[in-house]
Amino acid sequence: MVYYIAQLFGTLGLIVMILSLFQKNKNKMLIFIIFNGIFFGCQYLLLKAYSGMFSNFFGILRTYVCKEKENKKKLEKWYVLTFFIIGYLIIGYISYDGYISLLPIVAELIYVLTLWQKSVKRIRCGTLAMVILWLVYDIIVKAYPSMLTDIIVIISTLMAIYVNDIKKKGIDKNEKYS
């Protein structure tokens, strides 16, 4: 029963992650990502994958701060970013259960650096790198619903990169020279 509840949370996380990738506004994107962290954190808690759980729950705070730093310049300071980097390192230490448990930590370190960017395009690219690491983690810990989620998110991210970054850039280039 717990496995199916975890799968439900994973499905909800999948839905909000995909929706986040197609947002053109960074603030809207980050709101979806906050809900993604809640749903996936609950999923990993139920699966007893604590490195994944702690990473997702801490990621909620990280995403909120990244959203708010656009309006509050004091949050753009280097020490706020350093706080999150140190936080993930501490999570990696307390949840260490072999090298596999470090995959979510590395993924989230990449992601915190990605979210510090203003460019939605860079956020999509960072999301792709992060999700690939999560996919490897999910394969190893046999989190089957998460593996499916990761694959779908990778495909969705690639589609979003194509639609919003590659195709649009090609259209803009053609219009410029017409």
PDB file of N, CA and C in Angstrom, residues 55-154:
ATOM      1  N   SER A  55      16.940  15.845   0.100  1.00  0.00           N
ATOM      2  CA  SER A  55      17.286  16.731  -1.018  1.00  0.00           C
ATOM      3  C   SER A  55      16.061  17.461  -1.545  1.00  0.00           C
ATOM      4  N   ASN A  56      14.952  16.749  -1.659  1.00  0.00           N
ATOM      5  CA  ASN A  56      13.739  17.374  -2.173  1.00  0.00           C
ATOM      6  C   ASN A  56      13.144  18.366  -1.187  1.00  0.00           C
ATOM      7  N   PHE A  57      13.091  18.002   0.085  1.00  0.00           N
ATOM      8  CA  PHE A  57      12.512  18.927   1.063  1.00  0.00           C
ATOM      9  C   PHE A  57      13.375  20.186   1.224  1.00  0.00           C
ATOM     10  N   PHE A  58      14.695  20.037   1.227  1.00  0.00           N
ATOM     11  CA  PHE A  58      15.571  21.206   1.291  1.00  0.00           C
ATOM     12  C   PHE A  58      15.455  22.016   0.003  1.00  0.00           C
ATOM     13  N   GLY A  59      15.195  21.317  -1.088  1.00  0.00           N
ATOM     14  CA  GLY A  59      15.016  21.975  -2.374  1.00  0.00           C
ATOM     15  C   GLY A  59      13.828  22.920  -2.405  1.00  0.00           C
ATOM     16  N   ILE A  60      12.830  22.665  -1.576  1.00  0.00           N
ATOM     17  CA  ILE A  60      11.675  23.562  -1.496  1.00  0.00           C
ATOM     18  C   ILE A  60      12.135  24.934  -1.009  1.00  0.00           C
ATOM     19  N   LEU A  61      12.927  24.948   0.057  1.00  0.00           N
ATOM     20  CA  LEU A  61      13.464  26.215   0.577  1.00  0.00           C
ATOM     21  C   LEU A  61      14.348  26.881  -0.472  1.00  0.00           C
ATOM     22  N   ARG A  62      15.210  26.093  -1.109  1.00  0.00           N
ATOM     23  CA  ARG A  62      16.097  26.609  -2.145  1.00  0.00           C
ATOM     24  C   ARG A  62      15.309  27.264  -3.275  1.00  0.00           C
ATOM     25  N   THR A  63      14.281  26.598  -3.737  1.00  0.00           N
ATOM     26  CA  THR A  63      13.490  27.124  -4.850  1.00  0.00           C
ATOM     27  C   THR A  63      12.744  28.384  -4.436  1.00  0.00           C
ATOM     28  N   TYR A  64      12.210  28.402  -3.230  1.00  0.00           N
ATOM     29  CA  TYR A  64      11.517  29.592  -2.743  1.00  0.00           C
ATOM     30  C   TYR A  64      12.471  30.788  -2.686  1.00  0.00           C
ATOM     31  N   VAL A  65      13.662  30.571  -2.157  1.00  0.00           N
ATOM     32  CA  VAL A  65      14.636  31.659  -2.064  1.00  0.00           C
ATOM     33  C   VAL A  65      15.031  32.134  -3.468  1.00  0.00           C
ATOM     34  N   CYS A  66      15.213  31.193  -4.396  1.00  0.00           N
ATOM     35  CA  CYS A  66      15.554  31.581  -5.772  1.00  0.00           C
ATOM     36  C   CYS A  66      14.438  32.400  -6.400  1.00  0.00           C
ATOM     37  N   LYS A  67      13.197  32.066  -6.073  1.00  0.00           N
ATOM     38  CA  LYS A  67      12.054  32.830  -6.585  1.00  0.00           C
ATOM     39  C   LYS A  67      12.045  34.235  -5.973  1.00  0.00           C
ATOM     40  N   GLU A  68      12.261  34.326  -4.671  1.00  0.00           N
ATOM     41  CA  GLU A  68      12.197  35.598  -3.959  1.00  0.00           C
ATOM     42  C   GLU A  68      13.394  36.505  -4.241  1.00  0.00           C
ATOM     43  N   LYS A  69      14.519  35.936  -4.641  1.00  0.00           N
ATOM     44  CA  LYS A  69      15.703  36.777  -4.855  1.00  0.00           C
ATOM     45  C   LYS A  69      15.534  37.739  -6.018  1.00  0.00           C
ATOM     46  N   GLU A  70      14.570  37.482  -6.869  1.00  0.00           N
ATOM     47  CA  GLU A  70      14.287  38.418  -7.962  1.00  0.00           C
ATOM     48  C   GLU A  70      13.740  39.741  -7.416  1.00  0.00           C
ATOM     49  N   ASN A  71      13.012  39.680  -6.295  1.00  0.00           N
ATOM     50  CA  ASN A  71      12.395  40.864  -5.701  1.00  0.00           C
ATOM     51  C   ASN A  71      13.183  41.414  -4.515  1.00  0.00           C
ATOM     52  N   LYS A  72      13.981  40.574  -3.895  1.00  0.00           N
ATOM     53  CA  LYS A  72      14.732  40.977  -2.707  1.00  0.00           C
ATOM     54  C   LYS A  72      16.218  40.814  -3.000  1.00  0.00           C
ATOM     55  N   LYS A  73      16.845  41.898  -3.347  1.00  0.00           N
ATOM     56  CA  LYS A  73      18.244  41.872  -3.781  1.00  0.00           C
ATOM     57  C   LYS A  73      19.190  41.328  -2.715  1.00  0.00           C
ATOM     58  N   LYS A  74      18.799  41.425  -1.437  1.00  0.00           N
ATOM     59  CA  LYS A  74      19.684  40.918  -0.389  1.00  0.00           C
ATOM     60  C   LYS A  74      19.832  39.395  -0.466  1.00  0.00           C
ATOM     61  N   LEU A  75      18.898  38.712  -1.141  1.00  0.00           N
ATOM     62  CA  LEU A  75      18.992  37.261  -1.290  1.00  0.00           C
ATOM     63  C   LEU A  75      19.925  36.847  -2.425  1.00  0.00           C
ATOM     64  N   GLU A  76      20.393  37.799  -3.210  1.00  0.00           N
ATOM     65  CA  GLU A  76      21.312  37.487  -4.312  1.00  0.00           C
ATOM     66  C   GLU A  76      22.765  37.401  -3.842  1.00  0.00           C
ATOM     67  N   LYS A  77      23.007  37.576  -2.581  1.00  0.00           N
ATOM     68  CA  LYS A  77      24.363  37.580  -2.043  1.00  0.00           C
ATOM     69  C   LYS A  77      24.993  36.193  -2.142  1.00  0.00           C
ATOM     70  N   TRP A  78      26.305  36.164  -2.232  1.00  0.00           N
ATOM     71  CA  TRP A  78      27.037  34.920  -2.366  1.00  0.00           C
ATOM     72  C   TRP A  78      26.831  34.008  -1.163  1.00  0.00           C
ATOM     73  N   TYR A  79      26.633  34.576   0.018  1.00  0.00           N
ATOM     74  CA  TYR A  79      26.495  33.749   1.210  1.00  0.00           C
ATOM     75  C   TYR A  79      25.165  32.994   1.245  1.00  0.00           C
ATOM     76  N   VAL A  80      24.155  33.469   0.535  1.00  0.00           N
ATOM     77  CA  VAL A  80      22.886  32.727   0.453  1.00  0.00           C
ATOM     78  C   VAL A  80      23.099  31.475  -0.397  1.00  0.00           C
ATOM     79  N   LEU A  81      23.761  31.628  -1.526  1.00  0.00           N
ATOM     80  CA  LEU A  81      24.094  30.473  -2.365  1.00  0.00           C
ATOM     81  C   LEU A  81      24.990  29.508  -1.589  1.00  0.00           C
ATOM     82  N   THR A  82      25.958  30.041  -0.868  1.00  0.00           N
ATOM     83  CA  THR A  82      26.863  29.211  -0.066  1.00  0.00           C
ATOM     84  C   THR A  82      26.089  28.429   0.995  1.00  0.00           C
ATOM     85  N   PHE A  83      25.081  29.045   1.598  1.00  0.00           N
ATOM     86  CA  PHE A  83      24.226  28.364   2.577  1.00  0.00           C
ATOM     87  C   PHE A  83      23.621  27.097   1.966  1.00  0.00           C
ATOM     88  N   PHE A  84      23.122  27.215   0.757  1.00  0.00           N
ATOM     89  CA  PHE A  84      22.492  26.053   0.124  1.00  0.00           C
ATOM     90  C   PHE A  84      23.518  24.993  -0.260  1.00  0.00           C
ATOM     91  N   ILE A  85      24.658  25.418  -0.722  1.00  0.00           N
ATOM     92  CA  ILE A  85      25.700  24.447  -1.055  1.00  0.00           C
ATOM     93  C   ILE A  85      26.115  23.681   0.200  1.00  0.00           C
ATOM     94  N   ILE A  86      26.347  24.402   1.278  1.00  0.00           N
ATOM     95  CA  ILE A  86      26.705  23.759   2.547  1.00  0.00           C
ATOM     96  C   ILE A  86      25.559  22.879   3.034  1.00  0.00           C
ATOM     97  N   GLY A  87      24.332  23.355   2.882  1.00  0.00           N
ATOM     98  CA  GLY A  87      23.170  22.560   3.289  1.00  0.00           C
ATOM     99  C   GLY A  87      23.112  21.215   2.579  1.00  0.00           C
ATOM    100  N   TYR A  88      23.342  21.221   1.272  1.00  0.00           N
ATOM    101  CA  TYR A  88      23.338  19.948   0.528  1.00  0.00           C
ATOM    102  C   TYR A  88      24.505  19.055   0.934  1.00  0.00           C
ATOM    103  N   LEU A  89      25.632  19.654   1.225  1.00  0.00           N
ATOM    104  CA  LEU A  89      26.770  18.857   1.693  1.00  0.00           C
ATOM    105  C   LEU A  89      26.458  18.204   3.039  1.00  0.00           C
ATOM    106  N   ILE A  90      25.789  18.932   3.921  1.00  0.00           N
ATOM    107  CA  ILE A  90      25.387  18.367   5.215  1.00  0.00           C
ATOM    108  C   ILE A  90      24.376  17.243   5.005  1.00  0.00           C
ATOM    109  N   ILE A  91      23.408  17.464   4.120  1.00  0.00           N
ATOM    110  CA  ILE A  91      22.425  16.415   3.808  1.00  0.00           C
ATOM    111  C   ILE A  91      23.135  15.173   3.273  1.00  0.00           C
ATOM    112  N   GLY A  92      24.119  15.385   2.407  1.00  0.00           N
ATOM    113  CA  GLY A  92      24.885  14.258   1.889  1.00  0.00           C
ATOM    114  C   GLY A  92      25.596  13.498   2.996  1.00  0.00           C
ATOM    115  N   TYR A  93      26.099  14.230   3.969  1.00  0.00           N
ATOM    116  CA  TYR A  93      26.793  13.593   5.092  1.00  0.00           C
ATOM    117  C   TYR A  93      25.832  12.806   5.980  1.00  0.00           C
ATOM    118  N   ILE A  94      24.709  13.427   6.361  1.00  0.00           N
ATOM    119  CA  ILE A  94      23.804  12.743   7.307  1.00  0.00           C
ATOM    120  C   ILE A  94      23.000  11.613   6.655  1.00  0.00           C
ATOM    121  N   SER A  95      22.824  11.669   5.334  1.00  0.00           N
ATOM    122  CA  SER A  95      22.043  10.624   4.682  1.00  0.00           C
ATOM    123  C   SER A  95      22.924   9.653   3.903  1.00  0.00           C
ATOM    124  N   TYR A  96      24.235   9.756   4.107  1.00  0.00           N
ATOM    125  CA  TYR A  96      25.161   8.920   3.343  1.00  0.00           C
ATOM    126  C   TYR A  96      24.891   7.438   3.597  1.00  0.00           C
ATOM    127  N   ASP A  97      24.703   6.730   2.500  1.00  0.00           N
ATOM    128  CA  ASP A  97      24.465   5.289   2.561  1.00  0.00           C
ATOM    129  C   ASP A  97      25.166   4.662   1.350  1.00  0.00           C
ATOM    130  N   GLY A  98      26.420   4.985   1.180  1.00  0.00           N
ATOM    131  CA  GLY A  98      27.177   4.549   0.010  1.00  0.00           C
ATOM    132  C   GLY A  98      27.162   5.627  -1.059  1.00  0.00           C
ATOM    133  N   TYR A  99      27.972   5.413  -2.066  1.00  0.00           N
ATOM    134  CA  TYR A  99      28.122   6.417  -3.122  1.00  0.00           C
ATOM    135  C   TYR A  99      26.818   6.726  -3.845  1.00  0.00           C
ATOM    136  N   ILE A 100      25.943   5.769  -3.923  1.00  0.00           N
ATOM    137  CA  ILE A 100      24.669   5.964  -4.617  1.00  0.00           C
ATOM    138  C   ILE A 100      23.875   7.092  -3.969  1.00  0.00           C
ATOM    139  N   SER A 101      23.937   7.187  -2.656  1.00  0.00           N
ATOM    140  CA  SER A 101      23.176   8.224  -1.956  1.00  0.00           C
ATOM    141  C   SER A 101      23.690   9.629  -2.255  1.00  0.00           C
ATOM    142  N   LEU A 102      24.861   9.731  -2.864  1.00  0.00           N
ATOM    143  CA  LEU A 102      25.397  11.044  -3.218  1.00  0.00           C
ATOM    144  C   LEU A 102      24.843  11.568  -4.544  1.00  0.00           C
ATOM    145  N   LEU A 103      24.246  10.703  -5.343  1.00  0.00           N
ATOM    146  CA  LEU A 103      23.713  11.154  -6.633  1.00  0.00           C
ATOM    147  C   LEU A 103      22.687  12.280  -6.490  1.00  0.00           C
ATOM    148  N   PRO A 104      21.703  12.156  -5.578  1.00  0.00           N
ATOM    149  CA  PRO A 104      20.772  13.277  -5.420  1.00  0.00           C
ATOM    150  C   PRO A 104      21.461  14.550  -4.935  1.00  0.00           C
ATOM    151  N   ILE A 105      22.498  14.399  -4.133  1.00  0.00           N
ATOM    152  CA  ILE A 105      23.218  15.560  -3.612  1.00  0.00           C
ATOM    153  C   ILE A 105      23.916  16.298  -4.756  1.00  0.00           C
ATOM    154  N   VAL A 106      24.610  15.557  -5.597  1.00  0.00           N
ATOM    155  CA  VAL A 106      25.282  16.167  -6.748  1.00  0.00           C
ATOM    156  C   VAL A 106      24.250  16.805  -7.681  1.00  0.00           C
ATOM    157  N   ALA A 107      23.135  16.089  -7.902  1.00  0.00           N
ATOM    158  CA  ALA A 107      22.071  16.619  -8.761  1.00  0.00           C
ATOM    159  C   ALA A 107      21.556  17.947  -8.217  1.00  0.00           C
ATOM    160  N   GLU A 108      21.338  18.010  -6.922  1.00  0.00           N
ATOM    161  CA  GLU A 108      20.792  19.227  -6.323  1.00  0.00           C
ATOM    162  C   GLU A 108      21.826  20.346  -6.256  1.00  0.00           C
ATOM    163  N   LEU A 109      23.091  20.007  -6.115  1.00  0.00           N
ATOM    164  CA  LEU A 109      24.129  21.042  -6.179  1.00  0.00           C
ATOM    165  C   LEU A 109      24.154  21.676  -7.571  1.00  0.00           C
ATOM    166  N   ILE A 110      24.053  20.850  -8.591  1.00  0.00           N
ATOM    167  CA  ILE A 110      23.968  21.376  -9.961  1.00  0.00           C
ATOM    168  C   ILE A 110      22.739  22.272 -10.086  1.00  0.00           C
ATOM    169  N   TYR A 111      21.646  21.806  -9.540  1.00  0.00           N
ATOM    170  CA  TYR A 111      20.390  22.530  -9.690  1.00  0.00           C
ATOM    171  C   TYR A 111      20.388  23.861  -8.946  1.00  0.00           C
ATOM    172  N   VAL A 112      20.970  23.905  -7.740  1.00  0.00           N
ATOM    173  CA  VAL A 112      21.000  25.173  -7.001  1.00  0.00           C
ATOM    174  C   VAL A 112      21.825  26.197  -7.766  1.00  0.00           C
ATOM    175  N   LEU A 113      22.909  25.755  -8.374  1.00  0.00           N
ATOM    176  CA  LEU A 113      23.710  26.670  -9.188  1.00  0.00           C
ATOM    177  C   LEU A 113      22.942  27.098 -10.436  1.00  0.00           C
ATOM    178  N   THR A 114      22.149  26.194 -10.987  1.00  0.00           N
ATOM    179  CA  THR A 114      21.333  26.499 -12.160  1.00  0.00           C
ATOM    180  C   THR A 114      20.247  27.506 -11.824  1.00  0.00           C
ATOM    181  N   LEU A 115      19.575  27.300 -10.716  1.00  0.00           N
ATOM    182  CA  LEU A 115      18.478  28.197 -10.343  1.00  0.00           C
ATOM    183  C   LEU A 115      18.969  29.593  -9.977  1.00  0.00           C
ATOM    184  N   TRP A 116      20.251  29.721  -9.727  1.00  0.00           N
ATOM    185  CA  TRP A 116      20.797  31.037  -9.406  1.00  0.00           C
ATOM    186  C   TRP A 116      20.906  31.895 -10.669  1.00  0.00           C
ATOM    187  N   GLN A 117      20.677  31.286 -11.808  1.00  0.00           N
ATOM    188  CA  GLN A 117      20.720  31.982 -13.085  1.00  0.00           C
ATOM    189  C   GLN A 117      19.392  32.709 -13.328  1.00  0.00           C
ATOM    190  N   LYS A 118      19.410  33.711 -14.142  1.00  0.00           N
ATOM    191  CA  LYS A 118      18.182  34.418 -14.511  1.00  0.00           C
ATOM    192  C   LYS A 118      17.542  33.806 -15.754  1.00  0.00           C
ATOM    193  N   SER A 119      18.319  33.120 -16.540  1.00  0.00           N
ATOM    194  CA  SER A 119      17.875  32.588 -17.819  1.00  0.00           C
ATOM    195  C   SER A 119      17.049  31.313 -17.650  1.00  0.00           C
ATOM    196  N   VAL A 120      15.824  31.322 -18.164  1.00  0.00           N
ATOM    197  CA  VAL A 120      14.977  30.135 -18.146  1.00  0.00           C
ATOM    198  C   VAL A 120      15.613  29.046 -19.013  1.00  0.00           C
ATOM    199  N   LYS A 121      16.291  29.442 -20.075  1.00  0.00           N
ATOM    200  CA  LYS A 121      16.980  28.476 -20.943  1.00  0.00           C
ATOM    201  C   LYS A 121      18.028  27.706 -20.135  1.00  0.00           C
ATOM    202  N   ARG A 122      18.815  28.399 -19.334  1.00  0.00           N
ATOM    203  CA  ARG A 122      19.831  27.733 -18.508  1.00  0.00           C
ATOM    204  C   ARG A 122      19.178  26.851 -17.452  1.00  0.00           C
ATOM    205  N   ILE A 123      18.038  27.277 -16.937  1.00  0.00           N
ATOM    206  CA  ILE A 123      17.322  26.462 -15.956  1.00  0.00           C
ATOM    207  C   ILE A 123      16.877  25.155 -16.608  1.00  0.00           C
ATOM    208  N   ARG A 124      16.385  25.222 -17.842  1.00  0.00           N
ATOM    209  CA  ARG A 124      15.986  23.997 -18.538  1.00  0.00           C
ATOM    210  C   ARG A 124      17.180  23.068 -18.739  1.00  0.00           C
ATOM    211  N   CYS A 125      18.324  23.616 -19.131  1.00  0.00           N
ATOM    212  CA  CYS A 125      19.531  22.794 -19.341  1.00  0.00           C
ATOM    213  C   CYS A 125      20.016  22.185 -18.026  1.00  0.00           C
ATOM    214  N   GLY A 126      19.999  22.961 -16.964  1.00  0.00           N
ATOM    215  CA  GLY A 126      20.373  22.442 -15.645  1.00  0.00           C
ATOM    216  C   GLY A 126      19.412  21.380 -15.159  1.00  0.00           C
ATOM    217  N   THR A 127      18.137  21.582 -15.471  1.00  0.00           N
ATOM    218  CA  THR A 127      17.130  20.583 -15.120  1.00  0.00           C
ATOM    219  C   THR A 127      17.443  19.262 -15.809  1.00  0.00           C
ATOM    220  N   LEU A 128      17.861  19.317 -17.057  1.00  0.00           N
ATOM    221  CA  LEU A 128      18.195  18.102 -17.798  1.00  0.00           C
ATOM    222  C   LEU A 128      19.342  17.353 -17.113  1.00  0.00           C
ATOM    223  N   ALA A 129      20.400  18.044 -16.764  1.00  0.00           N
ATOM    224  CA  ALA A 129      21.539  17.407 -16.082  1.00  0.00           C
ATOM    225  C   ALA A 129      21.116  16.815 -14.745  1.00  0.00           C
ATOM    226  N   MET A 130      20.318  17.568 -13.993  1.00  0.00           N
ATOM    227  CA  MET A 130      19.859  17.109 -12.689  1.00  0.00           C
ATOM    228  C   MET A 130      19.026  15.841 -12.809  1.00  0.00           C
ATOM    229  N   VAL A 131      18.096  15.828 -13.762  1.00  0.00           N
ATOM    230  CA  VAL A 131      17.185  14.693 -13.887  1.00  0.00           C
ATOM    231  C   VAL A 131      17.929  13.434 -14.340  1.00  0.00           C
ATOM    232  N   ILE A 132      18.959  13.587 -15.136  1.00  0.00           N
ATOM    233  CA  ILE A 132      19.752  12.417 -15.542  1.00  0.00           C
ATOM    234  C   ILE A 132      20.395  11.765 -14.318  1.00  0.00           C
ATOM    235  N   LEU A 133      20.918  12.569 -13.392  1.00  0.00           N
ATOM    236  CA  LEU A 133      21.495  12.016 -12.161  1.00  0.00           C
ATOM    237  C   LEU A 133      20.425  11.341 -11.305  1.00  0.00           C
ATOM    238  N   TRP A 134      19.257  11.963 -11.226  1.00  0.00           N
ATOM    239  CA  TRP A 134      18.162  11.339 -10.486  1.00  0.00           C
ATOM    240  C   TRP A 134      17.755  10.014 -11.125  1.00  0.00           C
ATOM    241  N   LEU A 135      17.772   9.935 -12.436  1.00  0.00           N
ATOM    242  CA  LEU A 135      17.428   8.691 -13.129  1.00  0.00           C
ATOM    243  C   LEU A 135      18.386   7.569 -12.724  1.00  0.00           C
ATOM    244  N   VAL A 136      19.665   7.859 -12.700  1.00  0.00           N
ATOM    245  CA  VAL A 136      20.647   6.856 -12.285  1.00  0.00           C
ATOM    246  C   VAL A 136      20.364   6.419 -10.842  1.00  0.00           C
ATOM    247  N   TYR A 137      20.101   7.369  -9.969  1.00  0.00           N
ATOM    248  CA  TYR A 137      19.779   7.066  -8.571  1.00  0.00           C
ATOM    249  C   TYR A 137      18.537   6.182  -8.480  1.00  0.00           C
ATOM    250  N   ASP A 138      17.511   6.534  -9.216  1.00  0.00           N
ATOM    251  CA  ASP A 138      16.259   5.781  -9.160  1.00  0.00           C
ATOM    252  C   ASP A 138      16.412   4.366  -9.701  1.00  0.00           C
ATOM    253  N   ILE A 139      17.245   4.198 -10.713  1.00  0.00           N
ATOM    254  CA  ILE A 139      17.509   2.853 -11.230  1.00  0.00           C
ATOM    255  C   ILE A 139      18.184   2.016 -10.149  1.00  0.00           C
ATOM    256  N   ILE A 140      19.166   2.589  -9.491  1.00  0.00           N
ATOM    257  CA  ILE A 140      19.931   1.850  -8.483  1.00  0.00           C
ATOM    258  C   ILE A 140      19.081   1.517  -7.264  1.00  0.00           C
ATOM    259  N   VAL A 141      18.267   2.469  -6.796  1.00  0.00           N
ATOM    260  CA  VAL A 141      17.442   2.208  -5.607  1.00  0.00           C
ATOM    261  C   VAL A 141      16.112   1.538  -5.957  1.00  0.00           C
ATOM    262  N   LYS A 142      15.930   1.252  -7.240  1.00  0.00           N
ATOM    263  CA  LYS A 142      14.736   0.560  -7.742  1.00  0.00           C
ATOM    264  C   LYS A 142      13.453   1.321  -7.438  1.00  0.00           C
ATOM    265  N   ALA A 143      13.512   2.621  -7.640  1.00  0.00           N
ATOM    266  CA  ALA A 143      12.334   3.477  -7.490  1.00  0.00           C
ATOM    267  C   ALA A 143      11.668   3.566  -8.861  1.00  0.00           C
ATOM    268  N   TYR A 144      10.906   2.538  -9.194  1.00  0.00           N
ATOM    269  CA  TYR A 144      10.374   2.405 -10.549  1.00  0.00           C
ATOM    270  C   TYR A 144       9.463   3.547 -10.999  1.00  0.00           C
ATOM    271  N   PRO A 145       8.550   4.019 -10.180  1.00  0.00           N
ATOM    272  CA  PRO A 145       7.731   5.161 -10.629  1.00  0.00           C
ATOM    273  C   PRO A 145       8.585   6.408 -10.892  1.00  0.00           C
ATOM    274  N   SER A 146       9.618   6.590 -10.095  1.00  0.00           N
ATOM    275  CA  SER A 146      10.500   7.741 -10.293  1.00  0.00           C
ATOM    276  C   SER A 146      11.307   7.607 -11.575  1.00  0.00           C
ATOM    277  N   MET A 147      11.685   6.370 -11.909  1.00  0.00           N
ATOM    278  CA  MET A 147      12.419   6.166 -13.161  1.00  0.00           C
ATOM    279  C   MET A 147      11.562   6.596 -14.347  1.00  0.00           C
ATOM    280  N   LEU A 148      10.310   6.210 -14.334  1.00  0.00           N
ATOM    281  CA  LEU A 148       9.408   6.611 -15.404  1.00  0.00           C
ATOM    282  C   LEU A 148       9.268   8.135 -15.430  1.00  0.00           C
ATOM    283  N   THR A 149       9.121   8.717 -14.265  1.00  0.00           N
ATOM    284  CA  THR A 149       9.022  10.168 -14.152  1.00  0.00           C
ATOM    285  C   THR A 149      10.264  10.834 -14.739  1.00  0.00           C
ATOM    286  N   ASP A 150      11.434  10.325 -14.372  1.00  0.00           N
ATOM    287  CA  ASP A 150      12.683  10.905 -14.872  1.00  0.00           C
ATOM    288  C   ASP A 150      12.759  10.835 -16.394  1.00  0.00           C
ATOM    289  N   ILE A 151      12.391   9.704 -16.955  1.00  0.00           N
ATOM    290  CA  ILE A 151      12.433   9.543 -18.412  1.00  0.00           C
ATOM    291  C   ILE A 151      11.475  10.522 -19.080  1.00  0.00           C
ATOM    292  N   ILE A 152      10.278  10.632 -18.537  1.00  0.00           N
ATOM    293  CA  ILE A 152       9.300  11.563 -19.106  1.00  0.00           C
ATOM    294  C   ILE A 152       9.781  13.004 -18.975  1.00  0.00           C
ATOM    295  N   VAL A 153      10.366  13.332 -17.833  1.00  0.00           N
ATOM    296  CA  VAL A 153      10.862  14.695 -17.628  1.00  0.00           C
ATOM    297  C   VAL A 153      12.046  14.982 -18.558  1.00  0.00           C
ATOM    298  N   ILE A 154      12.916  14.000 -18.778  1.00  0.00           N
ATOM    299  CA  ILE A 154      14.027  14.194 -19.719  1.00  0.00           C
ATOM    300  C   ILE A 154      13.482  14.482 -21.109  1.00  0.00           C
TER     301      ILE A 154
END
